[in-house]
Every structure is written in C-alpha cells, then in structure tokens.
PDB file of C-alpha atoms in Angstrom:
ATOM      1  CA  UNK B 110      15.566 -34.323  28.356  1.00  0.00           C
ATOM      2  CA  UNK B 111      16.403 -32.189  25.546  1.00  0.00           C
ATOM      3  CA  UNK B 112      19.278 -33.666  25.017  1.00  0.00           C
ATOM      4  CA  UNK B 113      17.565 -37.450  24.487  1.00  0.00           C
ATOM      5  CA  UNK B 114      15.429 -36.354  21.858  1.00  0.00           C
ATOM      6  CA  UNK B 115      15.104 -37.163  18.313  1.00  0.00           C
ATOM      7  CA  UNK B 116      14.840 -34.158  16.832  1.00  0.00           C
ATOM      8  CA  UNK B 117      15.162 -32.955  13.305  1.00  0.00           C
ATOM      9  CA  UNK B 118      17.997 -30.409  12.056  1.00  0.00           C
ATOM     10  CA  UNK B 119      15.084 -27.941  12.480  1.00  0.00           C
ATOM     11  CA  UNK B 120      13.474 -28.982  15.296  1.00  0.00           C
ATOM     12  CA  UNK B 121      17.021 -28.574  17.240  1.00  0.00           C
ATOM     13  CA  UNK B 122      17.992 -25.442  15.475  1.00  0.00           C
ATOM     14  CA  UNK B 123      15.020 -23.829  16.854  1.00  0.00           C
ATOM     15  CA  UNK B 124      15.051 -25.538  20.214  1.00  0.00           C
ATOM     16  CA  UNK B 125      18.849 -24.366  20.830  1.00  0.00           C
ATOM     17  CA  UNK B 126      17.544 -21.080  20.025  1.00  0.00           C
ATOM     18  CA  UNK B 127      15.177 -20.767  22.925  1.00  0.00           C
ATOM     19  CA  UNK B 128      17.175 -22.413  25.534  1.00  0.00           C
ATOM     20  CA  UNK B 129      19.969 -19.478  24.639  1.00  0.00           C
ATOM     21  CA  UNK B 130      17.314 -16.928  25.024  1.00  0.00           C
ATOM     22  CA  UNK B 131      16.425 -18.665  28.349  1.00  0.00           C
ATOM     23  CA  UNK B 132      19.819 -18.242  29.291  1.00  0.00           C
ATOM     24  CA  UNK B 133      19.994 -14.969  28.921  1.00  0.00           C
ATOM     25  CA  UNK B 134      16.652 -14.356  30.418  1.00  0.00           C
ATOM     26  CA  UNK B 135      17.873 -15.956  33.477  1.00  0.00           C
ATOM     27  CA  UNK B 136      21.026 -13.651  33.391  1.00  0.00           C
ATOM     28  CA  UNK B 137      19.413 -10.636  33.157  1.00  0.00           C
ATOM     29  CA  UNK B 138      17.146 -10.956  35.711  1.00  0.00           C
ATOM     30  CA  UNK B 139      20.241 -11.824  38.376  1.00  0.00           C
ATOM     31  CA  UNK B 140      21.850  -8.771  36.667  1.00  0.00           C
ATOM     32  CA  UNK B 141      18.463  -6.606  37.290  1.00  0.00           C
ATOM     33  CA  UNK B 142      18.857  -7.557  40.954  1.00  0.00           C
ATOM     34  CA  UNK B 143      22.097  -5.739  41.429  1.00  0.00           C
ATOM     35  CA  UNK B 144      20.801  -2.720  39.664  1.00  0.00           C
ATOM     36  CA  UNK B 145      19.939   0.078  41.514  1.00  0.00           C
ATOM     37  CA  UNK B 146      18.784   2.698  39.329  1.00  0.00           C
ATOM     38  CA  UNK B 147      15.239   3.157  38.121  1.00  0.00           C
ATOM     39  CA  UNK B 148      15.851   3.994  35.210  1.00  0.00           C
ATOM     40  CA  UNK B 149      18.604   1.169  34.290  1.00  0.00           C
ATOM     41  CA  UNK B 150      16.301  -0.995  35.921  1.00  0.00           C
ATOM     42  CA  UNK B 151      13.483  -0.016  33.292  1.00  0.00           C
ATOM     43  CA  UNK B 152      15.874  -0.596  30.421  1.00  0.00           C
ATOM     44  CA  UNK B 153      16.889  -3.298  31.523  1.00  0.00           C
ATOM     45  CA  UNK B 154      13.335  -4.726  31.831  1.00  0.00           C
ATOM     46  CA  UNK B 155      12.665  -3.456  27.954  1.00  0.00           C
ATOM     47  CA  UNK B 156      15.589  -5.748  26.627  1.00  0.00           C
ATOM     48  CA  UNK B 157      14.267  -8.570  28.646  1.00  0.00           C
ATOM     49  CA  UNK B 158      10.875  -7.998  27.345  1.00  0.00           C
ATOM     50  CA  UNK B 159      12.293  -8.006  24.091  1.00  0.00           C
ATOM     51  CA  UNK B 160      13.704 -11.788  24.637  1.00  0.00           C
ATOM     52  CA  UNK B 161      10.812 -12.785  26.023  1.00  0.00           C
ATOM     53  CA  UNK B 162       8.822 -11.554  22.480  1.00  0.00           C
ATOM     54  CA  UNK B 163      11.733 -13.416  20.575  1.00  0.00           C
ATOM     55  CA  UNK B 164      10.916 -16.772  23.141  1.00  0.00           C
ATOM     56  CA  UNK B 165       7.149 -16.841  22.317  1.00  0.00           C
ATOM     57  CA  UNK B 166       7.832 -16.208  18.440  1.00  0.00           C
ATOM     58  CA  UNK B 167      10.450 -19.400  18.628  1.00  0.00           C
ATOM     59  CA  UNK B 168       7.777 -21.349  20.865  1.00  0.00           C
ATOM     60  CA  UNK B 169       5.312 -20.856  17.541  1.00  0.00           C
ATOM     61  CA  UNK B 170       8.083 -21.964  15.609  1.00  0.00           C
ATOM     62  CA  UNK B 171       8.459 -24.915  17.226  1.00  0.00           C
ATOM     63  CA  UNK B 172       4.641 -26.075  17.608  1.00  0.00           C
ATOM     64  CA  UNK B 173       4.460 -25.285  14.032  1.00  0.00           C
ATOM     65  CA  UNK B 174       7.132 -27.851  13.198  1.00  0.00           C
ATOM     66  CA  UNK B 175       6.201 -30.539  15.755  1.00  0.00           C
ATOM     67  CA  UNK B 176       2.814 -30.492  13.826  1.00  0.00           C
ATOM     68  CA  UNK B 177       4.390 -30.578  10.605  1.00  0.00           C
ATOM     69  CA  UNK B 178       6.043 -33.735  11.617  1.00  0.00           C
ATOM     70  CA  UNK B 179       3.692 -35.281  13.589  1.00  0.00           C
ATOM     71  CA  UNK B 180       2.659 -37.304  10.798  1.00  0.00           C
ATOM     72  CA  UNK B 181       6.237 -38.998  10.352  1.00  0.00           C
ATOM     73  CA  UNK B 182       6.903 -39.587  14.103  1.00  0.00           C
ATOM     74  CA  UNK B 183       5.966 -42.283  16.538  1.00  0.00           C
ATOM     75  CA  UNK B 184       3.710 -41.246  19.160  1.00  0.00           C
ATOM     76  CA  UNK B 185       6.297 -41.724  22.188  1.00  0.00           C
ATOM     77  CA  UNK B 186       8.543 -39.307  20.743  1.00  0.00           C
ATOM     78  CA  UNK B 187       5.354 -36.550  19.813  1.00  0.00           C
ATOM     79  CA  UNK B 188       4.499 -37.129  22.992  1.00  0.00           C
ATOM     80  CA  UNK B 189       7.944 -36.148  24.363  1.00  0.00           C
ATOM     81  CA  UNK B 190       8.331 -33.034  21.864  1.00  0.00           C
ATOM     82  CA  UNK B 191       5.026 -32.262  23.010  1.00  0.00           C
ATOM     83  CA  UNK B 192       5.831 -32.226  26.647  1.00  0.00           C
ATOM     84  CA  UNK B 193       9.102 -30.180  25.923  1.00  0.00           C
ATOM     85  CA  UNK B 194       7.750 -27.577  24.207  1.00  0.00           C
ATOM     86  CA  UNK B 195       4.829 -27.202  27.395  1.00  0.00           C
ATOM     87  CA  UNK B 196       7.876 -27.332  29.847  1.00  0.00           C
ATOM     88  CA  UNK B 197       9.164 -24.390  27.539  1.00  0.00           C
ATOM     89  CA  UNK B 198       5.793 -22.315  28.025  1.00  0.00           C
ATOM     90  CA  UNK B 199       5.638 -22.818  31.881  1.00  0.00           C
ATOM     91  CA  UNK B 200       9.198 -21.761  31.657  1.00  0.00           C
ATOM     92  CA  UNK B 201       8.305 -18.491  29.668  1.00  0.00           C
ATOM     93  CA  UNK B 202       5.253 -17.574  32.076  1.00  0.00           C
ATOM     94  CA  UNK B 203       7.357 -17.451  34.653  1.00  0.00           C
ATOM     95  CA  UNK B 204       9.536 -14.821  33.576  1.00  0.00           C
ATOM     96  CA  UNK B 205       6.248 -12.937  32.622  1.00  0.00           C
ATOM     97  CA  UNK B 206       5.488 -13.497  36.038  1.00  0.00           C
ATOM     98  CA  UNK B 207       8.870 -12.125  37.336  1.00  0.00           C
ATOM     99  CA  UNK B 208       8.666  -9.533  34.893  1.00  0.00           C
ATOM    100  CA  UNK B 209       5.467  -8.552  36.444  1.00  0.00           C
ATOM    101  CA  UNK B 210       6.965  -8.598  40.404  1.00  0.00           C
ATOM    102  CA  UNK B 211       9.668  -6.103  38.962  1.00  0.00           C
ATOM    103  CA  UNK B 212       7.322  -3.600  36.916  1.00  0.00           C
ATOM    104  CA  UNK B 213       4.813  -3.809  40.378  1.00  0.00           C
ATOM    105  CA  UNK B 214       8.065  -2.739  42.394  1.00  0.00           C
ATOM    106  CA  UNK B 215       9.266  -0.338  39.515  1.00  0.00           C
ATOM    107  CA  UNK B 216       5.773   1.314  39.282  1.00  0.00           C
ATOM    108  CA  UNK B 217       6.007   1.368  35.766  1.00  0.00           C
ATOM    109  CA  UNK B 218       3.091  -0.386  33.980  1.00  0.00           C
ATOM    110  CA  UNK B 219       4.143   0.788  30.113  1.00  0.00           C
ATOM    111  CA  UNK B 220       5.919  -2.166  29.528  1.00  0.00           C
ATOM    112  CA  UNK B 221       4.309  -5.385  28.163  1.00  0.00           C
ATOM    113  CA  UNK B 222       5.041  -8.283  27.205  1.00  0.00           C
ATOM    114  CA  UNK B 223       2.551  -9.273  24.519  1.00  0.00           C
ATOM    115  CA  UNK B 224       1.371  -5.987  23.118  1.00  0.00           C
ATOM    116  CA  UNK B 225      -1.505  -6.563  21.306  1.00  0.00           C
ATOM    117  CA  UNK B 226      -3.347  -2.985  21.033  1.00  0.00           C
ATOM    118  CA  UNK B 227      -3.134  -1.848  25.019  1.00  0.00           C
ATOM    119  CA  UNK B 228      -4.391   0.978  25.923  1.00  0.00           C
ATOM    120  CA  UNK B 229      -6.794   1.238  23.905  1.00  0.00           C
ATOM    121  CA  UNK B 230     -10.165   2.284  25.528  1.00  0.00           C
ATOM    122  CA  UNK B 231     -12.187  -0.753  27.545  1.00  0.00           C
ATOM    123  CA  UNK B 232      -9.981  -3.382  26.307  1.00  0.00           C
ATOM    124  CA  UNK B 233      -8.520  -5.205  28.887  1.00  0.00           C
ATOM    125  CA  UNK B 234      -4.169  -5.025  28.397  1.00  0.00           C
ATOM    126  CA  UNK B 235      -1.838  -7.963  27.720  1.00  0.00           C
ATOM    127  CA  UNK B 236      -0.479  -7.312  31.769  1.00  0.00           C
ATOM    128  CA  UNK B 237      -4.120  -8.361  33.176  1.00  0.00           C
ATOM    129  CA  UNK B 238      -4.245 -11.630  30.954  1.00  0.00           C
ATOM    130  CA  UNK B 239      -1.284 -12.723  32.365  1.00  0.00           C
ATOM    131  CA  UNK B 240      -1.622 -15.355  35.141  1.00  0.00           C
ATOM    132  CA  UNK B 241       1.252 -16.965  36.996  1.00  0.00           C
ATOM    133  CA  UNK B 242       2.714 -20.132  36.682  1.00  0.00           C
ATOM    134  CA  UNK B 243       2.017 -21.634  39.438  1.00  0.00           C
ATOM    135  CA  UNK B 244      -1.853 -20.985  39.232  1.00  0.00           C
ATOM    136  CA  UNK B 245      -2.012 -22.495  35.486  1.00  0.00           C
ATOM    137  CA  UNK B 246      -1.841 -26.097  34.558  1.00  0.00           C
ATOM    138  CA  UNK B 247       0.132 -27.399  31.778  1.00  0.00           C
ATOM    139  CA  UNK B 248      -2.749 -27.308  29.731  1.00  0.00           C
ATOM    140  CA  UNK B 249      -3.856 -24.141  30.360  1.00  0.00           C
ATOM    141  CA  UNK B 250      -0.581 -22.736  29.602  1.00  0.00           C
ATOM    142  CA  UNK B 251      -0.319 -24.481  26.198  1.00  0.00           C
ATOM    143  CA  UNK B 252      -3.866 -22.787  25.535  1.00  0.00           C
ATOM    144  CA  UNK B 253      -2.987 -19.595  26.516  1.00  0.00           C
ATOM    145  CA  UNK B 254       0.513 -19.827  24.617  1.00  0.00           C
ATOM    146  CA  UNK B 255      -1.819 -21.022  21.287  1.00  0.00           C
ATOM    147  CA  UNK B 256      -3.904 -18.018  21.989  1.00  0.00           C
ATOM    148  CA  UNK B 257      -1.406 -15.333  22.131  1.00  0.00           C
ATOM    149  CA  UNK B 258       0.232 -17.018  19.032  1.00  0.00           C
ATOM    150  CA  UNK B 259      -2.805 -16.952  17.061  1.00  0.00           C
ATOM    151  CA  UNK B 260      -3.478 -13.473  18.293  1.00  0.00           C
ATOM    152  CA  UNK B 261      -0.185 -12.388  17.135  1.00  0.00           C
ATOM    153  CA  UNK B 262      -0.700 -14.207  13.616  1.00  0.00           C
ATOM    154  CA  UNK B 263      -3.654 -12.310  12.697  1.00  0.00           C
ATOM    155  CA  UNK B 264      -1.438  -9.203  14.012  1.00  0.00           C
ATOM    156  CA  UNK B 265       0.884 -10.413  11.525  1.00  0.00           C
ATOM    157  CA  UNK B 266      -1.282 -10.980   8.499  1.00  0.00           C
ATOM    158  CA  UNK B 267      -3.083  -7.473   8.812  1.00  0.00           C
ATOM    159  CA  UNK B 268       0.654  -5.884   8.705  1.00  0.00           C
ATOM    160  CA  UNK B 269       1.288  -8.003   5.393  1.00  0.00           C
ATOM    161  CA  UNK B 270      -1.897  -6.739   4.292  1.00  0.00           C
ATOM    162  CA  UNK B 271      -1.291  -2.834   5.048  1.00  0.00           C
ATOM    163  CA  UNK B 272       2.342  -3.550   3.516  1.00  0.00           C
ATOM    164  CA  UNK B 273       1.107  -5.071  -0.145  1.00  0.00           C
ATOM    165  CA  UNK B 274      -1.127  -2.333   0.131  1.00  0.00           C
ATOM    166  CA  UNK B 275       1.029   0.557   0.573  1.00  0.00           C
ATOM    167  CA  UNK B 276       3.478  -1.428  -1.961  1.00  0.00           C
ATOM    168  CA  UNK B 277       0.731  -1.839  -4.824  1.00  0.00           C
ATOM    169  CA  UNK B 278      -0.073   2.442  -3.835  1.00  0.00           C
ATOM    170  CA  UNK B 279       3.703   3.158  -4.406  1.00  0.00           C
ATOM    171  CA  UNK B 280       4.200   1.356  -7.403  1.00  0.00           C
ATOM    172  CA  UNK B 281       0.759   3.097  -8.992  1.00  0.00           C
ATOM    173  CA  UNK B 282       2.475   6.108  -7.781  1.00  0.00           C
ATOM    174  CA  UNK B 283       5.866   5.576  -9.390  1.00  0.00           C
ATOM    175  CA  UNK B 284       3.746   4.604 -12.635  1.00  0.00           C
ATOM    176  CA  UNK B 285       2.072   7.938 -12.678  1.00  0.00           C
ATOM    177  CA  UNK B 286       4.827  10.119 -12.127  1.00  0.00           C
ATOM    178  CA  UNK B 287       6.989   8.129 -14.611  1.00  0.00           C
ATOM    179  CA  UNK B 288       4.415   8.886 -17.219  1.00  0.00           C
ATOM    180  CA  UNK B 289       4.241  12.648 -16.125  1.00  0.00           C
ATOM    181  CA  UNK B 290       8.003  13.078 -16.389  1.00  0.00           C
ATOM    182  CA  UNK B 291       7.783  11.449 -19.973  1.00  0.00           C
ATOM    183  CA  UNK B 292       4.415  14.109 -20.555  1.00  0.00           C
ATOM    184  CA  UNK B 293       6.623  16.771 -19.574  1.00  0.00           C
ATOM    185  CA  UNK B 294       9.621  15.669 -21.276  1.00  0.00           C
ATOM    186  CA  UNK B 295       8.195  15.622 -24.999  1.00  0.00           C
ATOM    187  CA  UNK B 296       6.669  18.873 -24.166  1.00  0.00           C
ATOM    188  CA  UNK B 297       9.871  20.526 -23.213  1.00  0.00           C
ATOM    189  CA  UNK B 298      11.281  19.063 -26.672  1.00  0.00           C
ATOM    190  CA  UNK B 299       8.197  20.504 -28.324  1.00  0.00           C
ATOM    191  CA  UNK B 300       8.982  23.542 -26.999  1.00  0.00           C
ATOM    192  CA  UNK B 301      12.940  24.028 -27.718  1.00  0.00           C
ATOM    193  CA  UNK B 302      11.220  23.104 -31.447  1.00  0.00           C
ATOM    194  CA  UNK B 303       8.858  25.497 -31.352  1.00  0.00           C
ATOM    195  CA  UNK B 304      11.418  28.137 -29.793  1.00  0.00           C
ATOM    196  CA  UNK B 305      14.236  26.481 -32.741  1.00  0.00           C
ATOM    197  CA  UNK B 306      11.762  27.735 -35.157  1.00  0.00           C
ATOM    198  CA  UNK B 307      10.577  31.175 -33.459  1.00  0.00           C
ATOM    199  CA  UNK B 308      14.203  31.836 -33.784  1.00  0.00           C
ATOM    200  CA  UNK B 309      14.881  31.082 -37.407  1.00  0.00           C
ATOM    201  CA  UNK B 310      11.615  33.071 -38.622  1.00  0.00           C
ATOM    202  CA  UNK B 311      13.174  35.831 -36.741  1.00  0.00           C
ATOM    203  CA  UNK B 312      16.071  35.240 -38.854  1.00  0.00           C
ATOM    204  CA  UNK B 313      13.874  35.218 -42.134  1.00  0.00           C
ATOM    205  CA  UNK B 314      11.784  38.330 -41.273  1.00  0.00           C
ATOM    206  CA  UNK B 315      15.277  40.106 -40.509  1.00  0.00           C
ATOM    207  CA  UNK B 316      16.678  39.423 -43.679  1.00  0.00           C
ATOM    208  CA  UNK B 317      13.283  40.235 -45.471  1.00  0.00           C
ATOM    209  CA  UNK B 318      13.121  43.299 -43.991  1.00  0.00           C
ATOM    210  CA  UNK B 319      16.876  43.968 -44.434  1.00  0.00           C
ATOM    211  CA  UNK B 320      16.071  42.927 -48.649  1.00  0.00           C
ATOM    212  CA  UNK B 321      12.863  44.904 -48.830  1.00  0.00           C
ATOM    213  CA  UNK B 322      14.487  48.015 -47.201  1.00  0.00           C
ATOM    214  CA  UNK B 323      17.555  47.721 -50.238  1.00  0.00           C
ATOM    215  CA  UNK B 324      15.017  47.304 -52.883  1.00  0.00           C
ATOM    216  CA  UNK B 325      12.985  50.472 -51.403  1.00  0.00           C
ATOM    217  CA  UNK B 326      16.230  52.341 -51.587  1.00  0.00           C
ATOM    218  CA  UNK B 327      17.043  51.585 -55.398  1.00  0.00           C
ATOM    219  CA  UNK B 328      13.865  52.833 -56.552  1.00  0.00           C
ATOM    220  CA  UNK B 329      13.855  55.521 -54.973  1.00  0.00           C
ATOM    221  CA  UNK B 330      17.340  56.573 -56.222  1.00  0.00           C
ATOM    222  CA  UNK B 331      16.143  55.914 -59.700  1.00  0.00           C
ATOM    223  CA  UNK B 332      12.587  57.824 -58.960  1.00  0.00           C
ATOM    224  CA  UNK B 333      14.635  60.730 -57.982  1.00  0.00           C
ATOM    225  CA  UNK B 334      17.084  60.189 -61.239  1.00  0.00           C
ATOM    226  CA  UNK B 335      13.980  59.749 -63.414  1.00  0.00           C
ATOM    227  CA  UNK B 336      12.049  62.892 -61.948  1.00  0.00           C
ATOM    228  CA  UNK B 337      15.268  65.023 -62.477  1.00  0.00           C
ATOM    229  CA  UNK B 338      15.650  64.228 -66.250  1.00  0.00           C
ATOM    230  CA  UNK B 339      11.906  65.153 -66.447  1.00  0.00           C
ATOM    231  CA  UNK B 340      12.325  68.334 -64.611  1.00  0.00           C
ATOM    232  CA  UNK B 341      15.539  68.918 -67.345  1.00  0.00           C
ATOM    233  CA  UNK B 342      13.232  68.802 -69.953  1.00  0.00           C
ATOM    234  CA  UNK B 343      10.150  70.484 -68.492  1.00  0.00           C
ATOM    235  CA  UNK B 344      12.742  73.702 -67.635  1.00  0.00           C
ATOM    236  CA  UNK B 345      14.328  73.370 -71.293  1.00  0.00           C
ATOM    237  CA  UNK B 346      10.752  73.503 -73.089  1.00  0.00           C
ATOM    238  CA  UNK B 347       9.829  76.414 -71.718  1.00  0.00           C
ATOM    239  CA  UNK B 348      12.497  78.620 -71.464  1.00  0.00           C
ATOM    240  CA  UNK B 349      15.460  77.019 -74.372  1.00  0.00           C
ATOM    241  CA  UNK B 350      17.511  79.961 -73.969  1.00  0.00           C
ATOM    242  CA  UNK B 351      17.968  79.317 -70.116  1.00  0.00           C
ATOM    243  CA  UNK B 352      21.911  78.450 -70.738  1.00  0.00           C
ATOM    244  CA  UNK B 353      22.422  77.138 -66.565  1.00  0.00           C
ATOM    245  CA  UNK B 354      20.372  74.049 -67.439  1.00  0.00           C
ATOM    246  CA  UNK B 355      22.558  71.804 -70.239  1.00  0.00           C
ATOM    247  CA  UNK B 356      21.201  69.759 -72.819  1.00  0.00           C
ATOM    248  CA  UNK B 357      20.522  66.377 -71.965  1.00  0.00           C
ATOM    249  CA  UNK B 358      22.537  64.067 -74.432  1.00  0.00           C
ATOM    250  CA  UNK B 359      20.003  62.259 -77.155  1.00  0.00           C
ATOM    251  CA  UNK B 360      17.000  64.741 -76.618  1.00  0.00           C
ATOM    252  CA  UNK B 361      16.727  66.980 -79.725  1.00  0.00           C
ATOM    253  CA  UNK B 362      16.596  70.560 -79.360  1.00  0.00           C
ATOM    254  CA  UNK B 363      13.525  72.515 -78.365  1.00  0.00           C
ATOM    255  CA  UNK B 364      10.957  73.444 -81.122  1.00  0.00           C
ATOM    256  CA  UNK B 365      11.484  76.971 -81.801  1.00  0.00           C
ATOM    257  CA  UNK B 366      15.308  76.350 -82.302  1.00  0.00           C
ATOM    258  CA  UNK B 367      14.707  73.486 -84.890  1.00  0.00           C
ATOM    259  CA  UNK B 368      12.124  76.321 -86.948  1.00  0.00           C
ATOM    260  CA  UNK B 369      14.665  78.909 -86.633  1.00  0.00           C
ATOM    261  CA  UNK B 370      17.088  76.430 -88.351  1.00  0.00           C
ATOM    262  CA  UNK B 371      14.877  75.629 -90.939  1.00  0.00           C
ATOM    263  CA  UNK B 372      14.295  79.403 -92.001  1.00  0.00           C
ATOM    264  CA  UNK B 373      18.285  80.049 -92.340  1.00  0.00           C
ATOM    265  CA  UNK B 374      18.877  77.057 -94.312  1.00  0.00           C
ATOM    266  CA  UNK B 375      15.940  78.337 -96.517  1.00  0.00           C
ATOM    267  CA  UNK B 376      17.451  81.917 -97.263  1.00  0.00           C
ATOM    268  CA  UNK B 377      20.570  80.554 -97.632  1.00  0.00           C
ATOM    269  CA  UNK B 378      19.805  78.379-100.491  1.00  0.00           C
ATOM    270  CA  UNK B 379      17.751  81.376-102.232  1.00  0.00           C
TER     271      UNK B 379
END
C-alpha cells in the first residue's frame, strides 16, 4: 500500500525510516528467541526498546507532516496516508505488546517503553497504560499514539526550557568571571607599578644615604682640621716658648715676643 502512495520527498523519507526500524524490530525479536541468557536477553530487550522510542518519535513525524499537507491533498489520498500511518501504530503496539510477554517471562519490569516519569510515587507507569493490540480499535490506538506524543512534547519543551536556562546561567557566569579576571588583571599591573616604584625609591634612599654619609664625612675631616689649628694657637698663646708645637704659617708671633722686639730695636737705635 505504501508503495501506491503519493507521497512527498518527506513524507517517504520518513515513512522508509519506520518501515527499516520495523524491520529490525521484527529481527530482533526472532533473534531474542534463540537467546538463552538472561542477561543477553535483557540487553537485547533495551536496544529494541530503544527502536521502538525511535518508531513513535518517526510516527509524530509523520502525523505532523500529513497535517501540514492536508491542506494541499485530495481527500482520497489523506484518507489513505491517514490509514497508513494507523496501520503503523497498531503495528508499533504490538511490539509493545511482545515486549511486554518477554519482560513478564524475563521478570524484569525496569524496562519501558515510553518513560514518562515511572516510578515515581502513586503515578501509574508507562507498562500499565499499555493495552494490546488486539483489545484496541484503530481509533483508540491513534488516540493513545496522539497522547503519548503530546505527552512526550511537553517532555520535550520543559528540557528546552531547563537547557536555555542553564545556557542563559552559564553565559552570566562566563560574563562575571571574565570581568573578575580583567579586575584582577589591572590590579596585578597596579601592583608590579607599585612594586616598579617601591624598588626605585629604594634606589633613591640608597644613594641619599650613600651622599649624606660622604658629606658627613667631609665635615667632619675639616671640623677635626679646623679644631687642630685652634688647639695650635690656643697651646702657642700660652706657653710661646713651647718649641714641640711649630708656628703655624701666616699667624704672627705671640704678644710678648712682638714687645720684646720692640724694646731691642729701641736700645739699639739709642
């Protein structure tokens, strides 16, 4: 039927993609039969469960496109998409169903197919709201199908929400840190400034000190000098005859010697 359908590049893209999964669905499960291991049988379920999740997320797909085109199709052939894609549901239940026979025989109930939230406390789990195939009509399948999609949509849009939130944190985040490295950067520069300079004042008060301690030295070479010519002339006023202690050159003789002078140039001229 498939095969006789006017379908869109799309449309047929996505339809090929389910009937592939069904194949291998339908492999699997004559695979799981040979198995006789527990737990290669449980794996083996998980990896089917997983193309089962992939089925029901193509089976959206599709509805959403058949609707999208609805407008631009004659009736007979919306009618026939329409009855494909419900023959694709009844198909998928009953590998939920089969899926079901193997966990009962398995005794392993953590497995499920449409996991929204079991396990939590008093809610019923995606296992339980499963019914079989055979006890469903067509439309009841299409409504259930709709209602896990929806259900998983809403799943969908609170994970977008929780991701552009955590996004719009990080990126706050990565603004704040980027202006605390920049903070910290122009204070490290401040500081090799501030330690540039502590370093050349250093430098300045070392040569000060080096200057001031020269200067400190002169004078008190020529304080010493200066003190010693007055001690000269201190020793040579009062005693003038002390002959250890020489004249100092430019000072004029003590007073007594210049009167005895004057007296022996006075008898000499008599």
């Amino acid at each position: 039927m498939a095969s006789e359908l006017a379908m869109s590049p799309q449309l047929e893209q996505i339809h090929g993609e389910i009937r592939d999964n069904f194949r291998a669905l339908s492999n699997g499960f004559q695979k799981l039969d040979k198995i006789k291991d527990s737990n290669r049988q449980s794996k083996q379920l998980e990896e089917l469960t997983a193309k089962m999740r992939e089925c029901k997320r193509l089976i959206k797909e599709l509805d959403r496109e058949i609707k999208d085109e609805e407008p631009r199709n004659p009736p007979d052939l919306n009618k026939q998409l329409n009855d494909e894609k419900q023959s694709m549901i009844k198909e998928l239940n009953s590998y939920v169903a089969l899926r079901k026979t193997y966990l009962n025989s398995l005794g392993n109930k953590k497995l499920e197919l449409f996991d929204m939230g079991a396990g939590v406390s008093g809610e019923p789990t995606a296992e339980e709201n499963v019914q079989l195939a055979s006890d469903m009509s067509n439309q009841e399948l299409v409504n259930a199908g709709m209602k896990t999609m929806d259900e998983t949509d809403q799943a969908i849009e609170r994970t977008k929400k929780v991701v552009e939130q955590t996004i719009e944190v990080g990126t706050q985040t990565a603004s704040t840190l980027k202006g605390q490295t920049d903070q910290m950067g122009r204070i490290v520069n401040e500081l090799d400034t501030i330690q540039f300079s502590i370093k050349k004042a250093s430098q300045l008060v070392k040569e000060i000190g080096r200057q001031i301690a020269t200067d400190r030295c002169i004078m008190l070479f020529l304080f010493l000098i200066v003190v010693g010519v007055i001690v000269i002339i201190v020793v040579k006023i009062v005693n003038p005859n002390n002959k250890d202690i020489r004249d100092i050159p430019g000072l004029a003789p003590p007073a007594p010697s210049r009167k005895l002078l004057s007296l022996r140039t006075a008898d000499y001229l008599e």
